[in-house]
Each structure stands twice: as C-alpha cells, then as structure tokens.
CSV table of C-alpha atoms in Angstrom, one decimal:
chain,number,residue,atom,x,y,z
R,1,MET,CA,21.7,-27.0,88.4
R,2,ARG,CA,18.4,-26.7,86.5
R,3,THR,CA,16.9,-23.8,84.5
R,4,VAL,CA,13.8,-22.4,85.1
R,5,CYS,CA,11.8,-19.8,82.9
R,6,VAL,CA,8.3,-18.1,83.4
R,7,ILE,CA,6.7,-16.8,80.7
R,8,PHE,CA,4.3,-14.3,81.0
R,9,ASP,CA,1.4,-12.6,78.9
R,10,VAL,CA,1.4,-8.5,79.8
R,11,ASP,CA,-2.3,-7.6,79.0
R,12,GLY,CA,-4.6,-8.6,81.8
R,13,THR,CA,-2.4,-10.9,83.0
R,14,LEU,CA,0.9,-8.3,84.4
R,15,VAL,CA,-1.1,-4.6,83.5
R,16,ASP,CA,-5.0,-3.8,83.7
R,17,SER,CA,-4.8,-2.5,80.1
R,18,ASN,CA,-7.1,-4.8,78.5
R,19,ALA,CA,-10.5,-1.7,78.5
R,20,PHE,CA,-8.4,1.2,77.0
R,21,ASP,CA,-5.9,-1.0,75.0
R,22,ASP,CA,-8.9,-2.8,73.1
R,23,GLU,CA,-10.6,1.1,72.2
R,24,LEU,CA,-7.1,2.4,71.3
R,25,TYR,CA,-6.8,-0.2,68.6
R,26,ALA,CA,-9.8,0.0,67.5
R,27,ARG,CA,-9.5,3.8,66.8
R,28,ALA,CA,-5.7,3.8,65.8
R,29,ILE,CA,-7.3,1.3,63.1
R,30,ARG,CA,-10.0,3.1,61.8
R,31,ASP,CA,-8.0,6.2,61.9
R,32,VAL,CA,-5.5,5.1,59.6
R,33,LEU,CA,-7.4,3.1,57.2
R,34,GLY,CA,-10.6,4.5,57.5
R,35,PRO,CA,-14.5,3.4,57.6
R,36,VAL,CA,-13.7,-0.1,57.6
R,37,THR,CA,-15.5,-3.3,59.1
R,38,ILE,CA,-14.1,-4.7,62.6
R,39,ARG,CA,-16.0,-7.2,64.3
R,40,SER,CA,-17.5,-6.8,67.6
R,41,ALA,CA,-15.4,-9.3,69.2
R,42,TRP,CA,-11.2,-9.7,69.0
R,43,SER,CA,-11.6,-13.6,70.2
R,44,ASP,CA,-13.8,-14.1,66.4
R,45,TYR,CA,-10.6,-13.4,64.7
R,46,PRO,CA,-8.4,-16.6,64.1
R,47,HIS,CA,-5.2,-14.9,65.3
R,48,VAL,CA,-5.5,-12.5,68.1
R,49,THR,CA,-2.9,-10.3,67.9
R,50,ASP,CA,-2.7,-6.7,66.9
R,51,SER,CA,-0.7,-8.0,63.8
R,52,GLY,CA,-3.1,-10.8,63.3
R,53,ILE,CA,-6.2,-9.4,63.7
R,54,LEU,CA,-4.8,-6.0,61.6
R,55,ARG,CA,-4.5,-8.4,58.7
R,56,GLU,CA,-7.7,-10.3,58.8
R,57,ILE,CA,-9.5,-6.3,58.9
R,58,CYS,CA,-7.1,-5.4,56.1
R,59,GLN,CA,-8.3,-8.3,54.1
R,60,GLU,CA,-11.9,-8.2,54.9
R,61,ASN,CA,-12.1,-5.0,53.6
R,62,GLY,CA,-10.4,-5.5,50.6
R,63,LEU,CA,-7.1,-3.7,51.8
R,64,ASP,CA,-3.5,-4.7,51.8
R,65,PRO,CA,-2.4,-6.0,55.3
R,66,GLY,CA,1.2,-4.9,54.7
R,67,THR,CA,1.1,-1.6,53.2
R,68,HIS,CA,-0.8,-0.6,56.2
R,69,GLU,CA,0.4,-2.2,59.2
R,70,ALA,CA,3.4,0.3,59.4
R,71,ALA,CA,0.9,3.2,60.0
R,72,VAL,CA,-1.7,1.8,62.1
R,73,ARG,CA,1.3,0.6,64.8
R,74,HIS,CA,2.7,3.9,64.8
R,75,ARG,CA,-0.8,5.2,65.4
R,76,PHE,CA,-1.2,2.6,67.6
R,77,GLY,CA,2.0,3.9,69.9
R,78,GLN,CA,0.7,7.3,69.6
R,79,LEU,CA,-2.3,6.8,71.2
R,80,ILE,CA,-1.2,4.6,73.9
R,81,GLU,CA,1.8,7.1,75.0
R,82,ALA,CA,-0.9,10.2,74.6
R,83,HIS,CA,-3.2,8.1,77.4
R,84,LEU,CA,-0.6,6.9,79.7
R,85,ALA,CA,0.9,10.5,79.7
R,86,GLU,CA,-2.7,11.7,80.7
R,87,GLN,CA,-3.7,8.9,83.0
R,88,GLY,CA,0.3,9.1,84.9
R,89,THR,CA,0.1,5.5,85.1
R,90,CYS,CA,-1.2,2.3,84.0
R,91,ARG,CA,-2.6,-0.2,86.9
R,92,PRO,CA,-0.6,-3.4,87.3
R,93,ILE,CA,-2.5,-6.9,88.3
R,94,PRO,CA,-3.2,-6.8,92.0
R,95,GLY,CA,0.2,-8.6,93.3
R,96,GLY,CA,2.3,-8.6,89.6
R,97,PRO,CA,5.0,-6.5,89.9
R,98,THR,CA,5.9,-7.7,93.6
R,99,LEU,CA,5.8,-11.6,91.6
R,100,PHE,CA,7.1,-10.2,88.7
R,101,GLU,CA,10.1,-8.8,90.6
R,102,ALA,CA,10.5,-11.7,93.0
R,103,LEU,CA,11.2,-13.8,90.0
R,104,ARG,CA,13.8,-12.1,88.6
R,105,LYS,CA,16.2,-12.3,91.1
R,106,ARG,CA,15.3,-15.6,91.9
R,107,ARG,CA,18.9,-17.4,91.2
R,108,GLY,CA,18.6,-20.5,88.0
R,109,LEU,CA,14.9,-18.5,87.1
R,110,HIS,CA,14.2,-16.6,83.4
R,111,ILE,CA,11.4,-14.4,82.6
R,112,GLY,CA,10.0,-14.2,79.2
R,113,ILE,CA,6.8,-12.5,77.7
R,114,ALA,CA,5.1,-13.8,75.1
R,115,THR,CA,2.3,-10.9,73.7
R,116,GLY,CA,-0.2,-10.7,71.4
R,117,GLY,CA,0.6,-6.9,71.3
R,118,TRP,CA,3.3,-5.3,69.4
R,119,GLU,CA,6.5,-5.0,71.8
R,120,HIS,CA,6.6,-1.4,71.4
R,121,THR,CA,3.0,-0.6,73.5
R,122,ALA,CA,3.9,-3.5,75.5
R,123,LEU,CA,6.9,-2.2,76.8
R,124,MET,CA,5.5,1.4,77.4
R,125,LYS,CA,2.4,-0.5,79.6
R,126,LEU,CA,4.9,-2.3,81.5
R,127,ARG,CA,7.1,0.8,82.7
R,128,ALA,CA,4.0,2.7,83.0
R,129,ALA,CA,2.6,0.1,85.5
R,130,ARG,CA,6.7,0.3,86.9
R,131,TYR,CA,7.5,-3.5,86.1
R,132,GLU,CA,11.1,-3.3,85.9
R,133,VAL,CA,11.8,-5.5,82.2
R,134,ALA,CA,15.9,-4.9,81.6
R,135,GLY,CA,17.0,-8.1,80.0
R,136,VAL,CA,13.9,-9.8,79.8
R,137,VAL,CA,13.3,-11.7,77.0
R,138,LEU,CA,9.9,-10.4,75.0
R,139,ALA,CA,8.4,-11.7,72.2
R,140,SER,CA,5.5,-10.4,70.4
R,141,ALA,CA,2.8,-9.8,67.6
R,142,ASP,CA,6.0,-7.8,65.8
R,143,ASP,CA,7.6,-11.4,65.8
R,144,ALA,CA,4.4,-13.6,64.7
R,145,PHE,CA,0.5,-13.4,63.5
R,146,ALA,CA,-0.2,-16.3,65.8
R,147,ARG,CA,0.2,-16.4,69.9
R,148,GLU,CA,1.3,-19.9,69.7
R,149,GLU,CA,4.4,-19.2,67.1
R,150,ILE,CA,5.1,-15.9,69.5
R,151,LEU,CA,5.0,-18.3,72.9
R,152,ASP,CA,7.8,-20.5,70.6
R,153,LYS,CA,9.6,-17.4,70.1
R,154,ALA,CA,9.7,-16.7,73.6
R,155,ARG,CA,10.7,-20.2,74.4
R,156,THR,CA,14.0,-20.3,72.4
R,157,ARG,CA,15.1,-17.0,73.3
R,158,LEU,CA,15.2,-18.5,76.7
R,159,PRO,CA,18.1,-20.9,78.4
R,160,MET,CA,15.4,-23.3,79.7
R,161,SER,CA,15.4,-26.7,80.9
R,162,GLU,CA,11.8,-26.1,82.2
R,163,VAL,CA,8.7,-23.6,81.1
R,164,THR,CA,6.0,-22.7,82.9
R,165,VAL,CA,3.5,-20.5,81.1
R,166,TYR,CA,1.2,-18.0,82.9
C-alpha cells in the first residue's frame, strides 16, 4: 500500500486569519523594535514568513535580527492569544475542518502542515478554529526563513511516497 501525504498551509488555507494576523504581527514588531520602517506589503519581502520578514525588517533598520526575534515572537503570541480570547474563536475556512478531519481518518494518508507563521501562533489559531492537530506533522517559520525550506522540512517529517500540496 502506498503512503499519501497532504500538506496544508494555515493562514488563508485552513483558518480565516489574514486580516488580524497581519495587523497583530506588525504591532508586535513595533511594540518590540519601536518605530521601524515596514514595507507596505508582506509580499515585497524575499521570504514571506514570520522569521523571514522580521529578519529583513531588522536588517533594513540597522538592527540585529538574532537579538530581537525571541521578543517579537513572544509579543506576537501574546497579541494572538488576547485576540482569540476576545473573539472566542478563529473562523475556519468553510469546509476546512470537515475535509481535514476526513483526511485524518483515511487509512494510509498522513497530514502535514507547512506554515510561514511561527509554530506557537499557528497552533493557537488552529485550535481556536477547532482543528484536531494531534499527531499532525508541522513545519513552520521556527524551522526556516524560506517557505520552500519549510515545505521541505514538512516533507522530510512525513512518511511519504507521494505529496500533494494545497
């Protein structure tokens, strides 16, 4: 029997979080780094991941990324946690939980998540949207700066013979 793996992204794919996630991420950066210059679109950065964007912002503003990442990561987690507590939930993408759970139950199929977000905030959003993620492989911006590398990390953690990326 062949092993099939399906890898999902989080923001905009499994959960409807882009609007608040973007705002809170920028706020976390400014709360920690002060009034730094941030490009108007995340897609203007070479690596559209939490760690990749922060790295570029620090470099462009003459700051050492290694000195500030833990503090920004922590602050972002605080802001996401507060937002989710206030809202009571995080909306899943319509049909997402049903599909995700159906795939989780399929014999011979493994689920992975490869997100440009940091792991702790991705898990907060997934849990708030009521996704059951126990046993699901997760690769994130904690693992690499580039999305391609994050996806590769997820692939290496999955027992696969085929991969479909959504």
